[in-house]
């Protein structure tokens, strides 16, 4: 093999490697662009025009990558450059190969250079270059192609629209999801209570009782129709000669029903309604009571209701016997049962003699009403009313001995002070008839008695302050000063000057005694009893008010507000995508915030009917953003020239 033939063979092999590498890179870039478009379509829904442009743009990107690789490998089309490529990898040739293929020197030096050129083996270098080029390109193509294949068909449809593999006949076939009708059949127990089968046509949402049977019907053959109830796939079967049908049982929580037909996609909100437990109110007896003698009859009356239908009701009694710990026993009985045959409202009344309960002293009779519904799917649900208690008093309960307590010890202080004032008034009235020495001695004796009263007041002040822990009582302090003023006047036999402070001290001490609830001898204490509370006449029923669901807050509010804002932005460019996003929001709202779900339902219906949806959309935003708080931050206007 001559040198020129060897170089041309190497050129052909390198050209083949370059072409295959460029093709692999072009295909990999095309699939990569489609994968990126699918991921972006999940974040931002594409409009129909944008979806139609995704595939051409991806193909252009692949073609651009192909030509870019070929341009980078353009040396393979030149024989001298291929020879130089071989020379770079075999330095021992020392440009012998370049000289051998040169037409100017081939005839003269060809035979001499042939042994040197024969030592080179370009095939090994070509194989090594092929591995280095084909492995990365093949890996990229395998990664992007596999990712594109394993992604759900709905993602490809959302990004590319019709799809690259759709047959022309399928593309021309209209959507088999355009016409959608069906019915919701309630459970058997609800039908017996008067609920009827509800039919729907072109629904945005389907509501019904949990456990209801939902039937869907559409036009066209069922082949290729995919139905997902949340994450659960449903099967579409043939319905007659020109339609398809499917069905499912109403779940216990809100979920999205997704229907797919090639590039077409439709969402329906499934809004289940839970069968609520019945409510029951005990009308008689009206309140708890205590009796001394077990005789007569007791009337029982209750009112109950249910959203679907009542199954029945009964009264229940519990007799608690015994008063000592460890010796208390119970007896539970069902008094009477009554059925309501699926009625939504009902009343139940009966009268029973108290003697039938075999009550003794200290026993307690607890009575309540119990109602249940006809729920055969997840029930029945039982509800109990508030409990009324009838207690039998013991024979010794009303025996009592009232002994008036002794008056407070400080009561003698007031008697002593009044006696001192009386003695002072007597000697003051006889001051002109008494001898001077006798008068002075009598006044000083009264002053010594007053000193004992002063010491008692000082002791009361110490007890009041807890030996200096608290502040002194001002009434005792003023009384103490007044007593000392009276005592000083008595020491110098000035009885007239002693009487005013003594009377003032007595008034202050009486005020202090009344303020501290000191009851004087002969004055019975007042019993402070809340009769209304003892007789159970309060307004509190003992039952908590119905809980009010809190508004959306925190991260959930921000997330839902972001979804809402993005959906509204696409109302003009991609209304179908916007409606689908609002439907998914409604599914999430039905689980936690039914008020928000109601606003979203109104907005969705208005958009689908082509009406003005501004009001319901404003209600949705107002609910998500909460109440607007307006704060005045601007000061009142004033002219600068008026300021000084």
Coordinates of C-alpha atoms in Angstrom, one line a residue:
X1 CA 0.0 0.0 0.0
X2 CA 1.5 3.3 -1.1
X3 CA 1.7 6.3 1.2
X4 CA -1.1 8.2 -0.7
X5 CA -3.4 5.2 -0.4
X6 CA -2.7 4.9 3.3
X7 CA -3.5 8.5 3.9
X8 CA -6.7 8.4 1.8
X9 CA -7.8 5.3 3.8
X10 CA -7.2 7.2 7.1
X11 CA -9.1 10.2 5.7
X12 CA -12.1 8.0 4.9
X13 CA -12.1 6.4 8.4
X14 CA -11.8 9.8 10.1
X15 CA -14.6 11.2 7.9
X16 CA -16.9 8.3 8.9
X17 CA -16.1 8.9 12.6
X18 CA -16.7 12.6 12.3
X19 CA -20.1 12.0 10.6
X20 CA -21.3 9.5 13.1
X21 CA -20.1 11.7 16.0
X22 CA -21.9 14.8 14.5
X23 CA -25.1 12.7 14.1
X24 CA -25.0 11.5 17.7
X25 CA -24.4 15.0 19.1
X26 CA -27.3 16.4 16.9
X27 CA -29.7 13.7 18.1
X28 CA -28.6 14.2 21.7
X29 CA -29.1 18.0 21.6
X30 CA -32.5 17.5 20.0
X31 CA -33.7 15.2 22.7
X32 CA -32.1 17.4 25.4
X33 CA -34.0 20.5 24.1
X34 CA -37.3 18.5 24.2
X35 CA -36.6 17.3 27.8
X36 CA -35.8 20.9 28.9
X37 CA -39.0 22.1 27.2
X38 CA -41.0 19.4 29.1
X39 CA -39.6 20.5 32.4
X40 CA -40.3 24.1 31.7
X41 CA -43.9 23.3 30.7
X42 CA -44.5 22.0 34.2
X43 CA -43.5 25.3 35.8
X44 CA -45.0 27.6 33.2
X45 CA -47.8 26.2 31.0
X46 CA -47.0 26.8 27.3
X47 CA -49.5 28.4 24.9
X48 CA -50.6 26.4 21.8
X49 CA -48.4 28.6 19.6
X50 CA -45.4 28.1 21.8
X51 CA -46.0 24.3 21.9
X52 CA -46.1 24.2 18.2
X53 CA -42.7 25.9 18.0
X54 CA -40.9 23.6 20.5
X55 CA -40.3 20.7 18.1
X56 CA -38.9 22.9 15.2
X57 CA -36.6 24.7 17.6
X58 CA -35.3 21.4 19.0
X59 CA -34.7 20.1 15.5
X60 CA -32.8 23.3 14.6
X61 CA -30.7 23.0 17.7
X62 CA -29.9 19.4 16.8
X63 CA -28.9 20.4 13.2
X64 CA -26.9 23.3 14.5
X65 CA -25.0 20.9 16.8
X66 CA -24.4 18.5 13.9
X67 CA -22.9 21.2 11.7
X68 CA -20.9 22.6 14.6
X69 CA -19.2 19.2 15.1
X70 CA -18.6 18.8 11.4
X71 CA -17.0 22.3 11.3
X72 CA -14.7 21.4 14.2
X73 CA -13.7 18.2 12.3
X74 CA -13.4 19.8 8.9
X75 CA -9.7 18.8 8.6
X76 CA -10.8 15.2 7.7
X77 CA -11.7 16.4 4.2
X78 CA -8.1 17.5 3.4
X79 CA -5.5 14.8 2.5
X80 CA -2.5 17.0 3.6
X81 CA -4.2 17.8 7.0
X82 CA -4.9 14.1 7.6
X83 CA -1.3 13.4 6.9
X84 CA -0.3 16.1 9.4
X85 CA -2.7 14.5 11.9
X86 CA -0.9 11.2 11.5
X87 CA 2.5 13.0 11.7
X88 CA 1.5 14.5 15.1
X89 CA 0.8 11.1 16.5
X90 CA 3.9 9.4 15.0
X91 CA 6.8 11.9 15.5
X92 CA 9.4 9.3 14.2
X93 CA 8.1 9.9 10.7
X94 CA 9.8 13.3 10.6
X95 CA 7.5 14.5 7.8
X96 CA 8.3 11.5 5.7
X97 CA 4.6 10.9 5.1
X98 CA 4.0 14.5 4.0
X99 CA 7.0 14.2 1.6
X100 CA 5.8 10.8 0.3
X101 CA 2.3 12.1 -0.7
X102 CA 3.7 15.3 -2.3
X103 CA 3.5 14.9 -6.0
X104 CA 6.7 16.9 -6.4
X105 CA 8.8 14.4 -4.5
X106 CA 6.8 11.2 -4.7
X107 CA 8.6 9.9 -7.8
X108 CA 12.1 10.7 -6.6
X109 CA 11.9 9.8 -2.9
X110 CA 8.9 7.4 -2.8
X111 CA 10.9 4.2 -2.8
X112 CA 13.4 5.5 -0.2
X113 CA 10.6 6.7 2.1
X114 CA 8.4 3.6 1.7
X115 CA 10.1 1.6 4.5
X116 CA 9.8 4.5 6.9
X117 CA 6.1 5.1 6.1
X118 CA 5.3 1.4 6.4
X119 CA 6.4 1.5 10.1
X120 CA 3.4 3.8 10.9
X121 CA 0.0 2.2 11.8
X122 CA -2.6 5.0 11.5
X123 CA -5.5 2.5 12.1
X124 CA -4.7 2.3 15.8
X125 CA -4.8 6.1 16.2
X126 CA -8.1 6.2 14.2
X127 CA -9.7 3.7 16.6
X128 CA -8.5 5.6 19.6
X129 CA -9.9 8.9 18.2
X130 CA -13.2 7.1 17.4
X131 CA -13.6 5.9 21.0
X132 CA -12.8 9.4 22.3
X133 CA -15.4 11.0 20.0
X134 CA -18.2 8.4 20.0
X135 CA -18.3 7.6 23.7
X136 CA -19.3 11.1 25.0
X137 CA -21.7 11.7 22.1
X138 CA -23.3 8.2 22.6
X139 CA -23.7 8.8 26.3
X140 CA -25.4 12.1 25.9
X141 CA -27.8 10.6 23.3
X142 CA -28.5 7.6 25.5
X143 CA -29.2 9.9 28.6
X144 CA -31.4 12.4 26.8
X145 CA -33.2 9.8 24.7
X146 CA -34.0 7.6 27.7
X147 CA -35.2 10.6 29.7
X148 CA -37.5 11.6 26.9
X149 CA -38.9 8.1 26.5
X150 CA -39.6 7.5 30.3
X151 CA -41.3 10.9 30.8
X152 CA -45.1 10.7 30.9
X153 CA -47.0 11.2 27.7
X154 CA -48.8 14.2 29.2
X155 CA -45.5 16.0 29.8
X156 CA -44.6 15.5 26.1
X157 CA -48.0 16.7 25.0
X158 CA -47.8 19.7 27.3
X159 CA -44.4 20.7 25.8
X160 CA -44.6 19.5 22.2
X161 CA -48.4 19.5 21.5
X162 CA -49.3 16.9 18.9
X163 CA -46.0 15.0 19.4
X164 CA -43.4 13.8 17.0
X165 CA -44.8 10.3 16.6
X166 CA -48.4 11.1 16.1
X167 CA -49.9 9.6 13.0
X168 CA -51.6 12.0 10.6
X169 CA -54.9 10.2 10.9
X170 CA -54.8 10.5 14.7
X171 CA -53.9 14.2 14.5
X172 CA -57.0 14.8 12.4
X173 CA -59.3 12.9 14.8
X174 CA -61.2 15.4 17.0
X175 CA -60.9 15.2 20.8
X176 CA -62.9 12.4 22.4
X177 CA -63.0 14.4 25.6
X178 CA -65.0 17.3 24.3
X179 CA -68.3 15.7 25.1
X180 CA -68.4 14.4 28.7
X181 CA -71.6 13.5 30.5
X182 CA -72.5 11.0 33.2
X183 CA -74.3 10.5 36.5
X184 CA -73.7 10.2 40.3
X185 CA -75.6 7.5 42.0
X186 CA -75.8 7.9 45.8
X187 CA -75.3 4.9 48.1
X188 CA -78.4 2.7 48.7
X189 CA -79.1 4.1 52.2
X190 CA -79.1 7.6 50.8
X191 CA -81.5 6.6 48.0
X192 CA -83.9 5.1 50.6
X193 CA -83.8 8.5 52.4
X194 CA -85.0 10.3 49.2
X195 CA -81.7 11.2 47.5
X196 CA -81.9 10.9 43.7
X197 CA -79.4 10.1 40.9
X198 CA -77.7 13.4 39.8
X199 CA -76.8 13.7 36.1
X200 CA -74.2 16.1 34.7
X201 CA -73.1 17.3 31.3
X202 CA -69.8 19.0 30.5
X203 CA -68.8 19.4 34.2
X204 CA -66.0 21.4 35.7
X205 CA -66.5 19.6 39.0
X206 CA -68.4 16.5 40.2
X207 CA -69.8 16.5 43.7
X208 CA -71.4 13.7 45.5
X209 CA -71.7 11.7 48.7
X210 CA -68.7 9.6 49.6
X211 CA -69.2 6.1 48.3
X212 CA -71.4 7.2 45.4
X213 CA -71.0 5.5 42.0
X214 CA -69.8 8.0 39.3
X215 CA -70.3 7.0 35.6
X216 CA -68.6 8.8 32.7
X217 CA -69.6 8.7 29.1
X218 CA -68.0 10.2 26.0
X219 CA -68.0 9.9 22.2
X220 CA -65.5 7.8 20.2
X221 CA -63.7 4.6 20.6
X222 CA -62.0 3.9 24.0
X223 CA -58.6 3.0 22.5
X224 CA -55.9 5.4 23.6
X225 CA -58.0 7.2 26.3
X226 CA -56.1 7.4 29.6
X227 CA -58.0 8.3 32.8
X228 CA -56.3 9.0 36.1
X229 CA -58.2 9.5 39.4
X230 CA -55.5 11.1 41.4
X231 CA -52.7 8.5 41.0
X232 CA -55.1 5.6 40.3
X233 CA -55.6 4.7 36.6
X234 CA -59.1 3.9 35.4
X235 CA -60.1 1.8 32.4
X236 CA -62.2 3.1 29.5
X237 CA -64.4 0.5 27.9
X238 CA -66.7 0.4 24.9
X239 CA -70.2 2.0 25.3
X240 CA -72.4 1.0 22.5
X241 CA -71.1 1.4 19.0
X242 CA -70.0 5.1 19.1
X243 CA -68.9 5.8 22.6
X244 CA -66.7 5.0 25.6
X245 CA -67.5 4.8 29.3
X246 CA -65.7 4.5 32.6
X247 CA -66.7 4.7 36.3
X248 CA -65.4 4.9 39.8
X249 CA -66.5 5.2 43.4
X250 CA -66.5 8.6 45.0
X251 CA -63.4 8.8 47.2
X252 CA -63.3 10.2 50.7
X253 CA -61.2 13.3 49.8
X254 CA -61.0 15.8 47.0
X255 CA -58.9 14.7 44.0
X256 CA -58.4 15.7 40.4
X257 CA -59.8 13.5 37.6
X258 CA -57.5 13.7 34.6
X259 CA -58.5 12.5 31.1
X260 CA -56.0 12.3 28.2
X261 CA -56.6 11.7 24.5
X262 CA -53.4 12.0 22.6
X263 CA -52.5 15.7 22.8
X264 CA -55.8 16.6 24.4
X265 CA -56.1 16.9 28.2
X266 CA -59.0 17.6 30.5
X267 CA -59.3 18.1 34.2
X268 CA -62.4 17.6 36.4
X269 CA -62.5 18.4 40.1
X270 CA -63.9 15.6 42.2
X271 CA -65.5 17.1 45.3
X272 CA -66.8 14.4 47.7
X273 CA -69.2 15.2 50.5
X274 CA -68.9 13.3 53.8
X275 CA -72.0 12.0 55.6
X276 CA -72.0 14.0 58.8
X277 CA -72.9 12.4 62.1
X278 CA -76.4 13.2 63.4
X279 CA -77.1 15.9 66.0
X280 CA -79.2 15.3 69.1
X281 CA -80.5 17.6 71.8
X282 CA -81.9 16.5 75.1
X283 CA -85.0 18.7 75.9
X284 CA -86.2 16.9 79.1
X285 CA -85.0 16.9 81.8
X286 CA -84.0 20.5 81.4
X287 CA -81.3 20.5 84.2
X288 CA -79.6 18.5 86.9
X289 CA -81.6 18.1 90.1
X290 CA -81.5 16.5 93.6
X291 CA -84.5 14.7 95.2
X292 CA -85.1 13.5 98.7
X293 CA -87.8 11.0 98.0
X294 CA -87.8 8.6 95.0
X295 CA -91.3 8.8 93.7
X296 CA -93.3 9.9 90.7
X297 CA -92.3 9.7 87.0
X298 CA -89.6 11.4 84.9
X299 CA -90.2 12.7 81.4
X300 CA -87.6 12.2 78.7
X301 CA -87.7 14.1 75.4
X302 CA -85.0 14.6 72.7
X303 CA -84.8 16.2 69.3
X304 CA -82.4 14.9 66.6
X305 CA -81.6 15.5 62.9
X306 CA -79.2 14.2 60.2
X307 CA -78.1 15.5 56.8
X308 CA -79.0 12.3 55.0
X309 CA -81.4 10.3 57.2
X310 CA -81.8 9.1 60.7
X311 CA -81.6 5.4 61.5
X312 CA -83.0 5.6 65.0
X313 CA -82.5 6.8 68.6
X314 CA -82.7 5.5 72.1
X315 CA -82.4 6.8 75.7
X316 CA -79.7 5.5 77.9
X317 CA -79.4 5.4 81.7
X318 CA -76.5 4.9 84.0
X319 CA -77.1 4.4 87.8
X320 CA -74.1 5.1 90.0
X321 CA -74.4 3.4 93.4
X322 CA -72.1 3.8 96.5
X323 CA -70.5 6.7 98.2
X324 CA -67.2 5.2 99.5
X325 CA -64.1 4.8 97.4
X326 CA -63.7 1.3 96.2
X327 CA -67.4 0.5 96.7
X328 CA -68.9 2.3 93.7
X329 CA -70.8 0.3 91.2
X330 CA -72.6 1.1 87.9
X331 CA -75.7 -0.2 86.1
X332 CA -76.3 0.7 82.5
X333 CA -79.5 0.2 80.6
X334 CA -81.1 1.1 77.3
X335 CA -84.6 2.4 78.0
X336 CA -86.4 2.4 74.7
X337 CA -85.5 2.4 71.0
X338 CA -87.3 4.0 68.1
X339 CA -86.6 4.0 64.3
X340 CA -87.1 6.9 62.0
X341 CA -87.0 5.2 58.6
X342 CA -84.5 7.6 57.0
X343 CA -86.3 10.8 58.1
X344 CA -84.0 13.8 58.4
X345 CA -85.6 15.2 61.6
X346 CA -87.4 13.6 64.5
X347 CA -88.4 13.8 68.1
X348 CA -88.5 11.1 70.7
X349 CA -90.3 11.3 74.1
X350 CA -91.2 8.8 76.9
X351 CA -92.2 8.8 80.5
X352 CA -90.8 6.3 83.0
X353 CA -91.4 5.8 86.8
X354 CA -88.4 6.6 89.0
X355 CA -89.1 3.4 90.9
X356 CA -88.0 1.4 87.9
X357 CA -84.4 2.5 88.4
X358 CA -84.3 1.1 92.0
X359 CA -82.5 4.2 93.4
X360 CA -81.3 4.4 97.0
X361 CA -79.8 7.1 99.2
X362 CA -76.8 8.8 97.6
X363 CA -77.3 7.1 94.1
X364 CA -77.0 9.1 90.9
X365 CA -79.1 8.6 87.8
X366 CA -77.5 9.8 84.5
X367 CA -79.7 10.1 81.5
X368 CA -78.8 10.9 77.8
X369 CA -80.2 10.5 74.3
X370 CA -78.3 8.6 71.6
X371 CA -79.0 9.0 67.8
X372 CA -77.5 7.1 64.9
X373 CA -77.8 7.3 61.1
X374 CA -78.2 4.7 58.3
X375 CA -74.7 5.1 56.9
X376 CA -73.7 1.6 55.7
X377 CA -70.5 2.7 54.0
X378 CA -68.4 4.0 57.0
X379 CA -70.9 3.9 59.8
X380 CA -73.4 4.0 61.3
X381 CA -72.4 7.1 63.2
X382 CA -73.6 7.5 66.8
X383 CA -74.0 10.9 68.6
X384 CA -74.9 11.4 72.2
X385 CA -76.6 14.4 73.8
X386 CA -75.6 16.2 77.0
X387 CA -76.1 14.2 80.2
X388 CA -78.6 15.1 82.9
X389 CA -78.0 13.9 86.4
X390 CA -80.7 13.1 89.1
X391 CA -79.2 12.6 92.6
X392 CA -80.9 11.1 95.6
X393 CA -80.0 12.9 98.8
X394 CA -79.0 11.1 101.9
X395 CA -81.1 11.2 105.1
X396 CA -78.3 13.1 107.0
X397 CA -77.6 15.6 104.3
X398 CA -80.2 18.2 105.5
X399 CA -79.3 17.9 109.2
X400 CA -77.2 20.9 110.3
X401 CA -76.2 22.6 113.5
X402 CA -75.7 26.4 113.2
X403 CA -73.3 27.7 115.9
X404 CA -72.5 31.3 115.8
X405 CA -68.8 31.9 115.9
X406 CA -67.2 33.9 118.6
X407 CA -66.5 37.5 117.7
X408 CA -63.0 38.5 116.8
X409 CA -60.7 39.1 119.8
X410 CA -60.1 42.7 118.7
X411 CA -63.8 43.4 119.5
X412 CA -62.9 44.1 123.2
X413 CA -60.7 47.0 122.0
X414 CA -63.8 49.0 120.9
X415 CA -65.7 48.2 124.1
X416 CA -62.7 49.4 126.2
X417 CA -62.3 52.6 124.1
X418 CA -66.0 53.4 124.4
X419 CA -65.7 52.9 128.2
X420 CA -62.7 55.2 128.4
X421 CA -64.6 57.9 126.5
X422 CA -67.6 57.5 128.8
X423 CA -65.4 57.9 131.9
X424 CA -63.7 60.9 130.4
X425 CA -67.0 62.5 129.7
X426 CA -68.2 61.9 133.3
X427 CA -65.2 63.4 135.1
X428 CA -65.2 66.3 132.6
X429 CA -68.8 67.0 133.5
X430 CA -67.9 66.8 137.3
X431 CA -64.7 68.8 137.1
X432 CA -66.1 71.8 139.0
X433 CA -67.4 69.7 141.9
X434 CA -64.4 67.3 142.3
X435 CA -61.4 68.1 144.3
X436 CA -58.4 69.2 142.2
X437 CA -56.2 66.3 143.3
X438 CA -58.9 63.7 142.9
X439 CA -59.7 65.1 139.4
X440 CA -56.1 64.9 138.3
X441 CA -55.6 61.5 139.7
X442 CA -58.8 60.2 138.0
X443 CA -57.7 61.7 134.6
X444 CA -54.3 60.1 134.9
X445 CA -55.8 56.7 135.8
X446 CA -57.9 56.9 132.6
X447 CA -54.8 57.8 130.7
X448 CA -53.1 54.6 131.9
X449 CA -56.0 52.6 130.7
X450 CA -55.8 54.3 127.4
X451 CA -52.1 53.2 127.2
X452 CA -53.3 49.6 127.1
X453 CA -55.5 50.5 124.1
X454 CA -52.6 52.1 122.4
X455 CA -50.5 48.9 122.9
X456 CA -53.3 46.8 121.4
X457 CA -53.4 49.1 118.3
X458 CA -49.6 48.8 117.9
X459 CA -49.9 45.0 118.0
X460 CA -52.6 45.2 115.3
X461 CA -50.3 47.3 113.2
X462 CA -47.5 44.7 113.6
X463 CA -49.9 41.9 112.5
X464 CA -51.0 44.0 109.6
X465 CA -47.5 44.7 108.3
X466 CA -46.3 41.1 109.0
X467 CA -43.5 42.6 111.1
X468 CA -42.4 45.1 108.5
X469 CA -43.0 43.1 105.3
X470 CA -45.9 45.3 104.1
X471 CA -46.7 49.0 104.4
X472 CA -48.5 50.3 107.6
X473 CA -52.3 50.6 107.5
X474 CA -53.1 54.4 107.3
X475 CA -56.3 54.0 109.4
X476 CA -54.4 52.3 112.3
X477 CA -51.6 54.9 112.0
X478 CA -54.0 57.8 112.3
X479 CA -55.9 56.1 115.1
X480 CA -52.6 55.5 116.9
X481 CA -51.7 59.2 116.7
X482 CA -55.1 60.3 117.9
X483 CA -54.9 58.0 120.9
X484 CA -51.5 59.3 121.9
X485 CA -52.9 62.9 121.6
X486 CA -55.8 61.9 123.9
X487 CA -53.4 60.2 126.4
X488 CA -51.2 63.3 126.6
X489 CA -54.2 65.4 127.3
X490 CA -55.4 63.1 130.1
X491 CA -51.9 63.0 131.7
X492 CA -52.2 66.8 132.3
X493 CA -55.9 66.5 133.3
X494 CA -57.2 68.3 130.2
X495 CA -60.3 66.2 129.7
X496 CA -62.0 68.6 127.3
X497 CA -59.0 68.4 124.9
X498 CA -58.8 64.6 125.2
X499 CA -62.4 63.9 124.0
X500 CA -62.1 65.0 120.3
X501 CA -59.1 62.8 119.4
X502 CA -60.6 59.9 121.3
X503 CA -63.8 60.1 119.3
X504 CA -61.7 60.4 116.1
X505 CA -59.7 57.3 117.0
X506 CA -62.9 55.3 117.7
X507 CA -64.3 56.3 114.2
X508 CA -61.0 55.3 112.5
X509 CA -60.9 51.9 114.3
X510 CA -64.5 51.2 113.4
X511 CA -63.8 52.0 109.7
X512 CA -60.8 49.7 109.9
X513 CA -62.9 46.9 111.5
X514 CA -65.6 47.1 108.8
X515 CA -63.0 47.2 106.0
X516 CA -61.4 44.0 107.4
X517 CA -64.7 42.3 108.0
X518 CA -64.4 42.3 111.8
X519 CA -67.9 41.3 113.0
X520 CA -68.8 42.7 116.3
X521 CA -70.5 40.8 119.1
X522 CA -74.2 40.4 118.4
X523 CA -73.9 41.1 114.6
X524 CA -74.3 37.8 112.7
X525 CA -71.9 37.3 109.6
X526 CA -73.4 37.6 106.2
X527 CA -73.2 34.4 104.0
X528 CA -71.8 35.2 100.5
X529 CA -73.3 32.6 98.2
X530 CA -73.9 32.7 94.5
X531 CA -77.3 31.3 94.4
X532 CA -77.5 31.2 90.6
X533 CA -74.4 29.1 90.3
X534 CA -75.5 26.8 93.1
X535 CA -78.8 26.3 91.3
X536 CA -77.1 25.7 87.9
X537 CA -78.8 28.7 86.4
X538 CA -75.9 30.0 84.4
X539 CA -75.8 30.5 80.6
X540 CA -72.8 28.2 80.0
X541 CA -74.0 24.9 78.5
X542 CA -70.7 23.2 79.0
X543 CA -70.2 22.6 75.3
X544 CA -67.6 24.5 73.2
X545 CA -68.7 26.7 70.4
X546 CA -68.3 25.3 66.9
X547 CA -64.7 25.8 65.7
X548 CA -64.1 28.3 62.9
X549 CA -61.6 27.3 60.3
X550 CA -58.6 29.6 60.3
X551 CA -57.7 31.4 57.1
X552 CA -54.8 30.3 54.9
X553 CA -51.5 31.4 56.4
X554 CA -47.8 30.8 56.3
X555 CA -46.0 28.9 53.5
X556 CA -49.3 27.4 52.1
X557 CA -50.7 30.9 51.6
X558 CA -47.6 32.0 49.7
X559 CA -47.6 28.9 47.6
X560 CA -51.3 29.1 46.6
X561 CA -51.0 32.8 46.0
X562 CA -48.1 32.2 43.6
X563 CA -50.1 29.5 41.7
X564 CA -53.0 31.8 41.5
X565 CA -50.9 34.7 40.2
X566 CA -49.3 32.5 37.5
X567 CA -52.7 31.1 36.5
X568 CA -54.2 34.6 36.1
X569 CA -51.3 35.7 34.0
X570 CA -52.1 32.9 31.4
X571 CA -55.8 33.6 31.2
X572 CA -55.4 35.5 27.9
X573 CA -52.6 33.6 26.3
X574 CA -53.4 30.1 27.5
X575 CA -56.9 30.0 29.0
X576 CA -57.0 26.2 29.1
X577 CA -53.8 25.9 31.0
X578 CA -55.0 28.6 33.4
X579 CA -58.3 26.8 34.1
X580 CA -56.4 23.6 34.7
X581 CA -54.2 25.3 37.2
X582 CA -57.2 26.8 39.0
X583 CA -58.8 23.4 39.1
X584 CA -55.8 21.9 40.8
X585 CA -55.9 24.7 43.3
X586 CA -59.5 23.9 43.9
X587 CA -58.7 20.3 44.6
X588 CA -56.2 21.3 47.3
X589 CA -58.6 23.9 48.8
X590 CA -61.4 21.4 49.1
X591 CA -59.4 19.4 51.6
X592 CA -58.7 22.2 54.0
X593 CA -60.5 25.5 52.9
X594 CA -64.0 24.9 51.5
X595 CA -64.7 28.6 51.3
X596 CA -61.7 29.2 49.0
X597 CA -62.8 26.2 47.0
X598 CA -66.2 27.7 46.5
X599 CA -64.7 31.0 45.2
X600 CA -62.4 29.0 42.8
X601 CA -65.4 27.0 41.6
X602 CA -67.3 30.2 40.7
X603 CA -64.3 31.6 38.9
X604 CA -63.7 28.4 36.9
X605 CA -67.4 28.2 35.8
X606 CA -67.3 31.9 34.8
X607 CA -64.2 31.4 32.7
X608 CA -65.5 28.2 31.0
X609 CA -68.8 30.0 30.2
X610 CA -67.1 33.0 28.8
X611 CA -68.4 35.4 31.4
X612 CA -66.7 38.0 33.5
X613 CA -64.7 36.3 36.2
X614 CA -63.3 39.5 37.8
X615 CA -65.5 39.3 41.0
X616 CA -64.8 35.6 41.9
X617 CA -61.1 36.0 41.1
X618 CA -61.0 39.1 43.3
X619 CA -62.7 37.0 46.1
X620 CA -60.0 34.4 45.7
X621 CA -57.2 36.9 46.0
X622 CA -58.9 38.6 48.9
X623 CA -59.2 35.3 50.7
X624 CA -55.5 34.4 50.1
X625 CA -54.1 37.8 51.0
X626 CA -56.3 38.3 54.0
X627 CA -57.8 41.5 55.3
X628 CA -56.1 44.7 54.2
X629 CA -54.7 46.7 57.1
X630 CA -54.5 50.5 56.3
X631 CA -52.1 52.5 58.5
X632 CA -51.8 56.2 58.3
X633 CA -48.2 57.0 57.8
X634 CA -48.4 60.6 56.4
X635 CA -48.5 63.6 58.7
X636 CA -51.1 66.3 58.3
X637 CA -50.3 69.0 55.8
X638 CA -48.8 72.2 57.1
X639 CA -47.1 75.1 55.2
X640 CA -43.4 75.5 55.8
X641 CA -43.7 79.3 56.2
X642 CA -46.0 78.8 59.2
X643 CA -43.3 76.9 61.1
X644 CA -41.1 78.9 63.3

